[in-house]
PDB file of N, CA and C in Angstrom:
ATOM      1  N   MET A   1      -9.265  -6.134 -18.855  1.00  0.00           N
ATOM      2  CA  MET A   1      -8.111  -5.998 -19.280  1.00  0.00           C
ATOM      3  C   MET A   1      -6.942  -4.615 -19.386  1.00  0.00           C
ATOM      4  N   ASN A   2      -7.540  -3.033 -19.388  1.00  0.00           N
ATOM      5  CA  ASN A   2      -7.409  -2.031 -19.152  1.00  0.00           C
ATOM      6  C   ASN A   2      -6.718  -1.777 -17.479  1.00  0.00           C
ATOM      7  N   ALA A   3      -7.371  -2.419 -17.017  1.00  0.00           N
ATOM      8  CA  ALA A   3      -7.057  -2.368 -14.907  1.00  0.00           C
ATOM      9  C   ALA A   3      -5.618  -3.011 -15.393  1.00  0.00           C
ATOM     10  N   ASN A   4      -5.486  -4.334 -15.940  1.00  0.00           N
ATOM     11  CA  ASN A   4      -3.969  -5.154 -15.298  1.00  0.00           C
ATOM     12  C   ASN A   4      -3.170  -4.197 -16.145  1.00  0.00           C
ATOM     13  N   VAL A   5      -3.312  -3.399 -17.648  1.00  0.00           N
ATOM     14  CA  VAL A   5      -2.005  -2.615 -18.136  1.00  0.00           C
ATOM     15  C   VAL A   5      -1.920  -1.989 -16.814  1.00  0.00           C
ATOM     16  N   ASN A   6      -2.698  -0.944 -16.818  1.00  0.00           N
ATOM     17  CA  ASN A   6      -2.956   0.048 -16.102  1.00  0.00           C
ATOM     18  C   ASN A   6      -1.385  -0.519 -14.421  1.00  0.00           C
ATOM     19  N   TYR A   7      -2.490  -1.473 -13.745  1.00  0.00           N
ATOM     20  CA  TYR A   7      -1.716  -1.740 -12.566  1.00  0.00           C
ATOM     21  C   TYR A   7      -0.118  -1.625 -12.958  1.00  0.00           C
ATOM     22  N   TYR A   8       0.244  -2.841 -14.360  1.00  0.00           N
ATOM     23  CA  TYR A   8       1.302  -3.375 -14.745  1.00  0.00           C
ATOM     24  C   TYR A   8       2.380  -1.746 -15.081  1.00  0.00           C
ATOM     25  N   GLY A   9       1.974  -0.887 -14.793  1.00  0.00           N
ATOM     26  CA  GLY A   9       2.223   0.407 -15.153  1.00  0.00           C
ATOM     27  C   GLY A   9       3.103   1.036 -14.662  1.00  0.00           C
ATOM     28  N   VAL A  10       1.856   0.895 -13.056  1.00  0.00           N
ATOM     29  CA  VAL A  10       2.584   0.752 -11.595  1.00  0.00           C
ATOM     30  C   VAL A  10       3.764  -0.008 -10.900  1.00  0.00           C
ATOM     31  N   ILE A  11       3.524  -1.023 -11.539  1.00  0.00           N
ATOM     32  CA  ILE A  11       4.907  -1.764 -10.615  1.00  0.00           C
ATOM     33  C   ILE A  11       5.726  -1.381 -11.290  1.00  0.00           C
ATOM     34  N   ILE A  12       5.977  -1.090 -12.306  1.00  0.00           N
ATOM     35  CA  ILE A  12       7.151  -1.009 -12.547  1.00  0.00           C
ATOM     36  C   ILE A  12       7.962   0.247 -12.138  1.00  0.00           C
ATOM     37  N   PRO A  13       7.267   1.417 -11.628  1.00  0.00           N
ATOM     38  CA  PRO A  13       8.035   2.414 -10.864  1.00  0.00           C
ATOM     39  C   PRO A  13       7.864   2.114  -9.070  1.00  0.00           C
ATOM     40  N   LEU A  14       7.215   0.900  -9.021  1.00  0.00           N
ATOM     41  CA  LEU A  14       7.658   0.577  -8.036  1.00  0.00           C
ATOM     42  C   LEU A  14       8.935  -0.426  -7.108  1.00  0.00           C
ATOM     43  N   ARG A  15       9.103  -1.134  -8.381  1.00  0.00           N
ATOM     44  CA  ARG A  15       9.859  -2.049  -8.347  1.00  0.00           C
ATOM     45  C   ARG A  15      11.319  -1.261  -9.157  1.00  0.00           C
ATOM     46  N   GLN A  16      11.223  -0.129  -9.333  1.00  0.00           N
ATOM     47  CA  GLN A  16      12.717   1.010  -9.426  1.00  0.00           C
ATOM     48  C   GLN A  16      12.848   1.667  -8.096  1.00  0.00           C
ATOM     49  N   LEU A  17      11.544   2.253  -7.032  1.00  0.00           N
ATOM     50  CA  LEU A  17      11.567   2.548  -6.008  1.00  0.00           C
ATOM     51  C   LEU A  17      12.235   1.458  -5.101  1.00  0.00           C
ATOM     52  N   VAL A  18      12.115   0.174  -4.757  1.00  0.00           N
ATOM     53  CA  VAL A  18      12.799  -1.140  -4.282  1.00  0.00           C
ATOM     54  C   VAL A  18      14.672  -0.621  -4.447  1.00  0.00           C
ATOM     55  N   ALA A  19      14.293  -1.147  -6.015  1.00  0.00           N
ATOM     56  CA  ALA A  19      15.526  -1.014  -6.377  1.00  0.00           C
ATOM     57  C   ALA A  19      16.806   0.171  -5.973  1.00  0.00           C
ATOM     58  N   ALA A  20      16.354   0.969  -5.785  1.00  0.00           N
ATOM     59  CA  ALA A  20      17.002   2.318  -5.512  1.00  0.00           C
ATOM     60  C   ALA A  20      16.969   2.644  -4.050  1.00  0.00           C
ATOM     61  N   GLY A  21      16.307   1.756  -2.990  1.00  0.00           N
ATOM     62  CA  GLY A  21      16.178   1.907  -1.841  1.00  0.00           C
ATOM     63  C   GLY A  21      15.714   2.179  -1.110  1.00  0.00           C
ATOM     64  N   HIS A  22      14.518   3.194  -1.713  1.00  0.00           N
ATOM     65  CA  HIS A  22      13.580   4.470  -1.888  1.00  0.00           C
ATOM     66  C   HIS A  22      12.624   3.935  -0.688  1.00  0.00           C
ATOM     67  N   CYS A  23      11.915   2.137  -0.756  1.00  0.00           N
ATOM     68  CA  CYS A  23      11.383   1.881   0.191  1.00  0.00           C
ATOM     69  C   CYS A  23      11.232   0.292  -0.003  1.00  0.00           C
ATOM     70  N   THR A  24      11.407  -0.379   0.575  1.00  0.00           N
ATOM     71  CA  THR A  24      11.523  -1.460   0.895  1.00  0.00           C
ATOM     72  C   THR A  24      10.272  -2.703   0.150  1.00  0.00           C
ATOM     73  N   LYS A  25      10.468  -4.181   0.158  1.00  0.00           N
ATOM     74  CA  LYS A  25       9.533  -4.604  -1.030  1.00  0.00           C
ATOM     75  C   LYS A  25       8.277  -5.333  -0.329  1.00  0.00           C
ATOM     76  N   LYS A  26       8.484  -5.167   0.953  1.00  0.00           N
ATOM     77  CA  LYS A  26       6.916  -5.182   2.314  1.00  0.00           C
ATOM     78  C   LYS A  26       5.849  -3.740   1.272  1.00  0.00           C
ATOM     79  N   GLU A  27       6.769  -2.767   1.588  1.00  0.00           N
ATOM     80  CA  GLU A  27       5.945  -1.556   1.244  1.00  0.00           C
ATOM     81  C   GLU A  27       5.368  -1.587  -0.154  1.00  0.00           C
ATOM     82  N   ALA A  28       6.228  -1.697  -0.617  1.00  0.00           N
ATOM     83  CA  ALA A  28       6.146  -1.909  -2.429  1.00  0.00           C
ATOM     84  C   ALA A  28       4.768  -2.932  -2.435  1.00  0.00           C
ATOM     85  N   GLY A  29       4.692  -4.044  -2.080  1.00  0.00           N
ATOM     86  CA  GLY A  29       3.699  -4.937  -2.420  1.00  0.00           C
ATOM     87  C   GLY A  29       2.496  -4.757  -1.468  1.00  0.00           C
ATOM     88  N   ARG A  30       2.621  -3.894  -0.096  1.00  0.00           N
ATOM     89  CA  ARG A  30       0.780  -3.025   0.513  1.00  0.00           C
ATOM     90  C   ARG A  30       0.853  -2.341  -0.823  1.00  0.00           C
ATOM     91  N   ILE A  31       1.586  -1.296  -1.625  1.00  0.00           N
ATOM     92  CA  ILE A  31       0.923  -0.613  -2.193  1.00  0.00           C
ATOM     93  C   ILE A  31       0.348  -0.986  -3.285  1.00  0.00           C
ATOM     94  N   ALA A  32       1.284  -2.483  -3.587  1.00  0.00           N
ATOM     95  CA  ALA A  32       0.996  -2.339  -5.291  1.00  0.00           C
ATOM     96  C   ALA A  32      -0.499  -3.931  -4.548  1.00  0.00           C
ATOM     97  N   ALA A  33      -0.865  -4.662  -4.068  1.00  0.00           N
ATOM     98  CA  ALA A  33      -1.660  -5.044  -3.189  1.00  0.00           C
ATOM     99  C   ALA A  33      -3.155  -3.942  -3.220  1.00  0.00           C
ATOM    100  N   ARG A  34      -2.737  -2.461  -2.605  1.00  0.00           N
ATOM    101  CA  ARG A  34      -4.045  -1.930  -2.581  1.00  0.00           C
ATOM    102  C   ARG A  34      -4.285  -1.095  -4.129  1.00  0.00           C
ATOM    103  N   ILE A  35      -3.664  -1.091  -4.687  1.00  0.00           N
ATOM    104  CA  ILE A  35      -3.557  -0.847  -6.286  1.00  0.00           C
ATOM    105  C   ILE A  35      -4.495  -1.203  -6.713  1.00  0.00           C
ATOM    106  N   ALA A  36      -4.022  -3.020  -7.086  1.00  0.00           N
ATOM    107  CA  ALA A  36      -4.789  -3.793  -7.602  1.00  0.00           C
ATOM    108  C   ALA A  36      -5.924  -3.905  -7.067  1.00  0.00           C
ATOM    109  N   LYS A  37      -6.810  -3.535  -5.700  1.00  0.00           N
ATOM    110  CA  LYS A  37      -8.081  -4.084  -5.195  1.00  0.00           C
ATOM    111  C   LYS A  37      -8.938  -2.705  -5.584  1.00  0.00           C
ATOM    112  N   LYS A  38      -7.979  -1.739  -5.526  1.00  0.00           N
ATOM    113  CA  LYS A  38      -9.012  -0.061  -5.900  1.00  0.00           C
ATOM    114  C   LYS A  38      -9.359  -0.165  -7.041  1.00  0.00           C
ATOM    115  N   THR A  39      -8.366  -0.949  -8.383  1.00  0.00           N
ATOM    116  CA  THR A  39      -8.201  -0.625  -9.618  1.00  0.00           C
ATOM    117  C   THR A  39      -9.463  -1.604 -10.204  1.00  0.00           C
ATOM    118  N   GLY A  40      -9.031  -2.852  -9.808  1.00  0.00           N
ATOM    119  CA  GLY A  40      -9.895  -3.930 -10.123  1.00  0.00           C
ATOM    120  C   GLY A  40      -8.837  -5.105 -11.143  1.00  0.00           C
ATOM    121  N   ALA A  41      -7.698  -4.596 -10.880  1.00  0.00           N
ATOM    122  CA  ALA A  41      -6.971  -5.729 -11.774  1.00  0.00           C
ATOM    123  C   ALA A  41      -6.645  -6.887 -10.936  1.00  0.00           C
ATOM    124  N   ASP A  42      -6.321  -8.038 -11.693  1.00  0.00           N
ATOM    125  CA  ASP A  42      -6.258  -9.211 -11.534  1.00  0.00           C
ATOM    126  C   ASP A  42      -5.323 -10.466 -12.301  1.00  0.00           C
ATOM    127  N   LEU A  43      -4.339  -9.167 -12.377  1.00  0.00           N
ATOM    128  CA  LEU A  43      -3.009  -9.342 -12.677  1.00  0.00           C
ATOM    129  C   LEU A  43      -1.909  -9.991 -11.279  1.00  0.00           C
ATOM    130  N   ILE A  44      -1.600 -10.887 -10.778  1.00  0.00           N
ATOM    131  CA  ILE A  44      -0.577 -11.260 -10.352  1.00  0.00           C
ATOM    132  C   ILE A  44       1.195 -10.942 -10.556  1.00  0.00           C
ATOM    133  N   LEU A  45       1.549 -10.014  -9.907  1.00  0.00           N
ATOM    134  CA  LEU A  45       3.486  -9.544 -10.172  1.00  0.00           C
ATOM    135  C   LEU A  45       3.757  -9.431  -9.016  1.00  0.00           C
ATOM    136  N   SER A  46       5.327  -9.864  -8.720  1.00  0.00           N
ATOM    137  CA  SER A  46       5.537  -9.758  -7.779  1.00  0.00           C
ATOM    138  C   SER A  46       6.631  -8.297  -8.022  1.00  0.00           C
ATOM    139  N   ILE A  47       6.819  -7.980  -6.756  1.00  0.00           N
ATOM    140  CA  ILE A  47       7.675  -6.425  -7.094  1.00  0.00           C
ATOM    141  C   ILE A  47       9.139  -7.404  -6.619  1.00  0.00           C
TER     142      ILE A  47
END
């Protein structure tokens, strides 16, 4: 469960970066997927 909590903590700033126009949804999705795989998170969230 701890990996899911940490993953959710990363998703929030990624959403803010997309909203501010600093990265695209596609880029944020790739970042999120890489972090989920590396940390072992099994929670699926959309950007």
